[in-house]
PDB file of N, CA and C in Angstrom:
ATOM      1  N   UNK A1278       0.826  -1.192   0.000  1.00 65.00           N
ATOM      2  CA  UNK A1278       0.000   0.000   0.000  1.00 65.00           C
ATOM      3  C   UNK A1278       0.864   1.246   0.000  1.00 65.00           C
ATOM      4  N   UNK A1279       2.037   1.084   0.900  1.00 79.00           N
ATOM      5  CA  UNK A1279       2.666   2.264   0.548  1.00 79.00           C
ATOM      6  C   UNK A1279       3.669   2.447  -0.359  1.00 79.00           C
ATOM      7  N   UNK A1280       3.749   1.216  -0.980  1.00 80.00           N
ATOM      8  CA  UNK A1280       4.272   1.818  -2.508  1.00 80.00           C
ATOM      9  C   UNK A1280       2.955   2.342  -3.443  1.00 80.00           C
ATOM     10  N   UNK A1281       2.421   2.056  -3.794  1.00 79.00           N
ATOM     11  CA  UNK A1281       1.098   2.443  -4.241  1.00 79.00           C
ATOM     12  C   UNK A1281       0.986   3.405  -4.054  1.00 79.00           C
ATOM     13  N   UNK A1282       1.306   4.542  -2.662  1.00 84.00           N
ATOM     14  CA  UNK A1282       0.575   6.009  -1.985  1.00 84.00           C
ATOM     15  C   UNK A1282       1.764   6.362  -3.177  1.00 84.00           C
ATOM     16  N   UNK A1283       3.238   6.084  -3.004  1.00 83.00           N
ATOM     17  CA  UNK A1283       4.314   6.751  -3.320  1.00 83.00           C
ATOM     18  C   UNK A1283       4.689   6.790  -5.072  1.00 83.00           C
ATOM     19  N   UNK A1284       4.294   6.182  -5.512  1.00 83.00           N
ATOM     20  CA  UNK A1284       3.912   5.826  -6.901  1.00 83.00           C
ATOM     21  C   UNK A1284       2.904   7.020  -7.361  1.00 83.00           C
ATOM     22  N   UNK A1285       1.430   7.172  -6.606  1.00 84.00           N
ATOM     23  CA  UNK A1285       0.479   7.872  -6.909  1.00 84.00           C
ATOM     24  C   UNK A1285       0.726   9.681  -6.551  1.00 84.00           C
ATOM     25  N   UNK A1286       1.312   9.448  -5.550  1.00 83.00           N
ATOM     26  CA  UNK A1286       2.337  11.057  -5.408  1.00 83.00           C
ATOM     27  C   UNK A1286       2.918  11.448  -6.489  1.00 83.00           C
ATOM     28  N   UNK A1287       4.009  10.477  -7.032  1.00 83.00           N
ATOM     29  CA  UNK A1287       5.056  10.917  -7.903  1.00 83.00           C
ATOM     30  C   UNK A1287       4.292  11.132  -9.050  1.00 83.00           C
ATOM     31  N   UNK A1288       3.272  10.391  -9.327  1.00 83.00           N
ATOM     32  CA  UNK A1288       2.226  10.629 -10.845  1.00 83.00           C
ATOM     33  C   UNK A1288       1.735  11.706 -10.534  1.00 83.00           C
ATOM     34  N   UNK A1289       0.743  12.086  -9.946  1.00 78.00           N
ATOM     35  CA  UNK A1289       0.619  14.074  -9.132  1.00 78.00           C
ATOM     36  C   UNK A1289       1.440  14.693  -9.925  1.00 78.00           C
ATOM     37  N   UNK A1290       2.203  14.730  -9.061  1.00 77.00           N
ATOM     38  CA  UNK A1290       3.918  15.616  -8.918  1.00 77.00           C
ATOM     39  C   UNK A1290       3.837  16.327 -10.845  1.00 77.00           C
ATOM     40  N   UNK A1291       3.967  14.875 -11.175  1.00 80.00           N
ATOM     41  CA  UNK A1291       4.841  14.876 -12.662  1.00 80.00           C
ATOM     42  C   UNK A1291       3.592  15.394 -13.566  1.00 80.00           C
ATOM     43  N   UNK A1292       2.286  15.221 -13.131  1.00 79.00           N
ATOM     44  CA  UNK A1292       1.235  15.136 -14.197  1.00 79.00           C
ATOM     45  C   UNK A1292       0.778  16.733 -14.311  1.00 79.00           C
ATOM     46  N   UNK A1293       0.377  17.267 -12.727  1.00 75.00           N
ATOM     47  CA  UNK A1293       0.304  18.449 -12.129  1.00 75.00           C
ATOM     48  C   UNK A1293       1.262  19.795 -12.470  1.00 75.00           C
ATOM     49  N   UNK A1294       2.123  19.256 -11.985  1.00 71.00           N
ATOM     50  CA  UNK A1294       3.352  20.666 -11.899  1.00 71.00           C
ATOM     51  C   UNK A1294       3.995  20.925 -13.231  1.00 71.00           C
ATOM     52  N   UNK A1295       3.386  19.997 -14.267  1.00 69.00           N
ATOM     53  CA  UNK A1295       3.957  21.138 -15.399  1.00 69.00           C
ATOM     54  C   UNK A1295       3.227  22.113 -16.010  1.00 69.00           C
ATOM     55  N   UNK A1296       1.333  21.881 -15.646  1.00 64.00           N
ATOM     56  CA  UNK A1296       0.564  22.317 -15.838  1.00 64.00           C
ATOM     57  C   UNK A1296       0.389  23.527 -15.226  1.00 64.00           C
ATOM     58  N   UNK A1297       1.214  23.753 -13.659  1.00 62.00           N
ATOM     59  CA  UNK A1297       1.276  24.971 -12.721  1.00 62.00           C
ATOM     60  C   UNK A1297       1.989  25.855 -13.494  1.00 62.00           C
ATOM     61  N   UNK A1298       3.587  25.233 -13.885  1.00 62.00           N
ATOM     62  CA  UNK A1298       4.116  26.575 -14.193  1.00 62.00           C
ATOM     63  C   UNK A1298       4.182  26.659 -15.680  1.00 62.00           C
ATOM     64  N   UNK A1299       3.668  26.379 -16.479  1.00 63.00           N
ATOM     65  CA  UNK A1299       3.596  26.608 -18.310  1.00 63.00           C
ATOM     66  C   UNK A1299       1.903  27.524 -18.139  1.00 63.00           C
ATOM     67  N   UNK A1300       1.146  27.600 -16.923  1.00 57.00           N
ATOM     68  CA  UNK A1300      -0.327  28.145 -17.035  1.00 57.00           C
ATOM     69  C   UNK A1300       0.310  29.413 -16.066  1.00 57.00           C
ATOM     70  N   UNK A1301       1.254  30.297 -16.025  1.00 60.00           N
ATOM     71  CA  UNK A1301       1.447  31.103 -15.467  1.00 60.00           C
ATOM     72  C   UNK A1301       1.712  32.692 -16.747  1.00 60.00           C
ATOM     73  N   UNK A1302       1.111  33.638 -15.942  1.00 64.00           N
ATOM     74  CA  UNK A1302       0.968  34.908 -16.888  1.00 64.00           C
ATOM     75  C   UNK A1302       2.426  35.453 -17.336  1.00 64.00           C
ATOM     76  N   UNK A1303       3.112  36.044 -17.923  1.00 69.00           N
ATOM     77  CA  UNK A1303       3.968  36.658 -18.471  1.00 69.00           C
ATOM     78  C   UNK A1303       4.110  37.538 -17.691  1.00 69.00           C
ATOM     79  N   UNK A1304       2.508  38.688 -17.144  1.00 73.00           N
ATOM     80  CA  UNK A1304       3.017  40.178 -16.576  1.00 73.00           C
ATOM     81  C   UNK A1304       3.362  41.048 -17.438  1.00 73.00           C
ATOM     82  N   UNK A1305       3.565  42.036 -16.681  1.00 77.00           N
ATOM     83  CA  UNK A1305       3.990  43.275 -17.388  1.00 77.00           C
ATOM     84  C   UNK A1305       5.278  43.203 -17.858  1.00 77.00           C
ATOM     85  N   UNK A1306       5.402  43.799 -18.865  1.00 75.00           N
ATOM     86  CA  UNK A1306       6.676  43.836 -19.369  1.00 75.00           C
ATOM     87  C   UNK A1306       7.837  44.924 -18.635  1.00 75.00           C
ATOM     88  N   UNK A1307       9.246  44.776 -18.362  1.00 75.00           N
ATOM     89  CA  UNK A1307       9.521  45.432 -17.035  1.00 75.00           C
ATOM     90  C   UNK A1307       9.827  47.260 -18.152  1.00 75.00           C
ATOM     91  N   UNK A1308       9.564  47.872 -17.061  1.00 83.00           N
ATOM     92  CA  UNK A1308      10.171  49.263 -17.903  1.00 83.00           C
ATOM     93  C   UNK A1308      11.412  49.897 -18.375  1.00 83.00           C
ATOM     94  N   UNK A1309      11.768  50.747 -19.161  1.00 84.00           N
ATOM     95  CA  UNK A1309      13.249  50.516 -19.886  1.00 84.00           C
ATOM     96  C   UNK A1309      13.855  50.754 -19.218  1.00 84.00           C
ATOM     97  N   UNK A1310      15.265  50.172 -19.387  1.00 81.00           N
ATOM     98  CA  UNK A1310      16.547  49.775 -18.224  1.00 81.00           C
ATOM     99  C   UNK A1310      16.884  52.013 -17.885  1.00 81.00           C
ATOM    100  N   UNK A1311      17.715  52.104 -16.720  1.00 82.00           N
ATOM    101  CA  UNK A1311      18.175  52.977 -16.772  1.00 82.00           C
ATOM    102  C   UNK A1311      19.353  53.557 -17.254  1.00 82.00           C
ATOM    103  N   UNK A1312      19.878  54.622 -17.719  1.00 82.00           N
ATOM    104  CA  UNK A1312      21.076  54.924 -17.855  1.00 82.00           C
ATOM    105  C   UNK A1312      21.821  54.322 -17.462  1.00 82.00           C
ATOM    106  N   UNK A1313      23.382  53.997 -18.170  1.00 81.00           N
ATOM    107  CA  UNK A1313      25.040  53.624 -17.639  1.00 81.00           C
ATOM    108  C   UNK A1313      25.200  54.089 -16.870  1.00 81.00           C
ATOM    109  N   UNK A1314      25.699  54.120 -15.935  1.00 77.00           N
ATOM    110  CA  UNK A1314      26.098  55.537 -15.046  1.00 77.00           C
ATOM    111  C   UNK A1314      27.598  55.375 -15.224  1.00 77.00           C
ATOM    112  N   UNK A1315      28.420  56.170 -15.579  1.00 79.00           N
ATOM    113  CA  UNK A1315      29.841  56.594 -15.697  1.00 79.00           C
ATOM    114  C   UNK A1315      30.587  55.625 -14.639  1.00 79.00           C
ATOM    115  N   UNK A1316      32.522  55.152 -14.926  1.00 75.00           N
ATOM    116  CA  UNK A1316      32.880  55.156 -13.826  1.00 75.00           C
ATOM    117  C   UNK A1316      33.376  56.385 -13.389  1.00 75.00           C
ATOM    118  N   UNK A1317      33.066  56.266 -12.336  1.00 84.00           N
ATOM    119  CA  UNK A1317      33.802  57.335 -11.316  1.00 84.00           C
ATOM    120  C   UNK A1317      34.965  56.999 -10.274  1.00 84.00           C
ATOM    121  N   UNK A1318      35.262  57.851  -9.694  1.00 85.00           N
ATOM    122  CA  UNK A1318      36.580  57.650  -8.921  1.00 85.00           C
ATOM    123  C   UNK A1318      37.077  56.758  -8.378  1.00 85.00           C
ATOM    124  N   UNK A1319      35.510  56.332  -7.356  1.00 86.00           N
ATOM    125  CA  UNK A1319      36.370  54.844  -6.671  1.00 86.00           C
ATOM    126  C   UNK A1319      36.350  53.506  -8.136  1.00 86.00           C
ATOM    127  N   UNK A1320      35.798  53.494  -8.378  1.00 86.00           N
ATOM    128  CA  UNK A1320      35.743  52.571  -9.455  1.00 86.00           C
ATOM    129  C   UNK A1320      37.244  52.176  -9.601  1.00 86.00           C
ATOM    130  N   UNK A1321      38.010  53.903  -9.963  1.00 88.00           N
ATOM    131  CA  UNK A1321      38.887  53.296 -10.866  1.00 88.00           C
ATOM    132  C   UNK A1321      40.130  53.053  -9.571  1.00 88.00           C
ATOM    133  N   UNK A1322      39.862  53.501  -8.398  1.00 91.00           N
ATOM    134  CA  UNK A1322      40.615  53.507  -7.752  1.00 91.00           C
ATOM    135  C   UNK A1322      40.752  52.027  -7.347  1.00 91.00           C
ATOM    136  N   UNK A1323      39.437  50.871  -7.308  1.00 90.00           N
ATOM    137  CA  UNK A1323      39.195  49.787  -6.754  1.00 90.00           C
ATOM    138  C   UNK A1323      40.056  49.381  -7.857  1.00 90.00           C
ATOM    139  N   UNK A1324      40.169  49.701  -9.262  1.00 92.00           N
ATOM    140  CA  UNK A1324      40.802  48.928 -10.392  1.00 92.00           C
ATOM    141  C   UNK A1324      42.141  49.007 -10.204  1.00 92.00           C
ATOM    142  N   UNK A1325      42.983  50.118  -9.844  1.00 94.00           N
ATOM    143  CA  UNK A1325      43.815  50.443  -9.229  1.00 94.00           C
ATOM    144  C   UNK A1325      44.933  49.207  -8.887  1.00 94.00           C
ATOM    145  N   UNK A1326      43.787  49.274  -7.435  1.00 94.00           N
ATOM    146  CA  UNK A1326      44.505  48.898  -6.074  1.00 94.00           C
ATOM    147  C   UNK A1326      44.424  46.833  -7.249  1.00 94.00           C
ATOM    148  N   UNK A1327      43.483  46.666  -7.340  1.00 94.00           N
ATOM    149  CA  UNK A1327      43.391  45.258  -7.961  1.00 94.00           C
ATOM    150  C   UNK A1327      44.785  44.968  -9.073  1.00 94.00           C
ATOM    151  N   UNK A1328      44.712  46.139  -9.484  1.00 95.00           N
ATOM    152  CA  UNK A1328      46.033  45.836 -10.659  1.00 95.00           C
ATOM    153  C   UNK A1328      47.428  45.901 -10.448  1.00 95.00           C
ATOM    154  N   UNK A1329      47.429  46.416  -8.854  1.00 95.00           N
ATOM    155  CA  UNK A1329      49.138  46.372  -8.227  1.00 95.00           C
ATOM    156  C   UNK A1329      49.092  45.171  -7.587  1.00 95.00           C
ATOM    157  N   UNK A1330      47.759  44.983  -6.712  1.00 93.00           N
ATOM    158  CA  UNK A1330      47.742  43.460  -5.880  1.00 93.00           C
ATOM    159  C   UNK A1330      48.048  42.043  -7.103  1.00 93.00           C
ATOM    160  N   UNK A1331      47.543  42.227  -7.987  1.00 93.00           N
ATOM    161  CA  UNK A1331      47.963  41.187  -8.967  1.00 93.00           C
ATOM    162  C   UNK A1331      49.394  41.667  -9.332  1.00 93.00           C
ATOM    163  N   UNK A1332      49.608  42.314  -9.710  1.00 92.00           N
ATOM    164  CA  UNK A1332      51.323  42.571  -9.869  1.00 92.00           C
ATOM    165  C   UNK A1332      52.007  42.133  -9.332  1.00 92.00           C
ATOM    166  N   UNK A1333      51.743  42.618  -7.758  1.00 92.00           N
ATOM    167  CA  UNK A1333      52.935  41.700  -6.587  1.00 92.00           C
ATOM    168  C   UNK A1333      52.605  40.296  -6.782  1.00 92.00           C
ATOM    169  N   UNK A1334      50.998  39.610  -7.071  1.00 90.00           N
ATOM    170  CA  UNK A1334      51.110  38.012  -6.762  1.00 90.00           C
ATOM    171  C   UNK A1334      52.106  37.594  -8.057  1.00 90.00           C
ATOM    172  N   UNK A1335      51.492  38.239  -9.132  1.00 90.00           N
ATOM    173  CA  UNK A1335      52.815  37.950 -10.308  1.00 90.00           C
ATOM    174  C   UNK A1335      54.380  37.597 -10.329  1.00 90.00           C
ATOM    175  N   UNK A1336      54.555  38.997  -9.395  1.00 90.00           N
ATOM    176  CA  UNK A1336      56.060  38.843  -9.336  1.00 90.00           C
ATOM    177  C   UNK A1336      56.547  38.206  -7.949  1.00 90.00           C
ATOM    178  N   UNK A1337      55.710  37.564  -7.302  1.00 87.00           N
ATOM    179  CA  UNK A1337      56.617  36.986  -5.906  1.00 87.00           C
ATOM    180  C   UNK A1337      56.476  35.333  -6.518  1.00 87.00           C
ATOM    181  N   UNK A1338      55.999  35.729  -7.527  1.00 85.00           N
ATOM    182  CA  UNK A1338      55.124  34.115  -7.910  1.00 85.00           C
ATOM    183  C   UNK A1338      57.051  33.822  -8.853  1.00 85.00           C
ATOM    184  N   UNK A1339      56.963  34.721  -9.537  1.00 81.00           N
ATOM    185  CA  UNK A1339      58.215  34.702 -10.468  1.00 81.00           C
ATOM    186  C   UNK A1339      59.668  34.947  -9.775  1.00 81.00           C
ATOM    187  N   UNK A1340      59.842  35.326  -8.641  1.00 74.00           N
ATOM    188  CA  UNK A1340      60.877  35.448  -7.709  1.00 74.00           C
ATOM    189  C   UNK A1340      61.091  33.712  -7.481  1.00 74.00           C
ATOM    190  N   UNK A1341      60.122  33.455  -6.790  1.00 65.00           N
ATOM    191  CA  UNK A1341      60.244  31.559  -6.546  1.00 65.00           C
ATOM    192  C   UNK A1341      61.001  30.486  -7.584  1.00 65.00           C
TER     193      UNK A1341
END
């Protein structure tokens, strides 16, 4: 019997739930993206600091 319950679940499951989400609305379509916004200072400062920290792993890597 309780293979039977577990069998009859999994047929549910599989028969049901594709019917849930393929019967779902689209919605509104979202509204147009906003402007780029520029980089600015820290940006480039974060790019910066990232492009000396890789430098040193580079060169302690090449010291070895």
């Amino acid at each position: 019997m309780n293979q039977f319950f577990k069998i009859g679940v999994l047929f549910l499951l599989i028969a049901i739930y594709p019917c849930v989400v393929f019967a779902q609305g689209g919605g509104v379509p979202p509204p147009n993206p906003p402007a780029p916004v520029p980089i600015g200072g820290i940006e480039l400062l974060l790019m910066a600091g990232g492009a000396l920290g890789l430098k040193k792993i580079i060169s302690s890597r090449k010291k070895k």
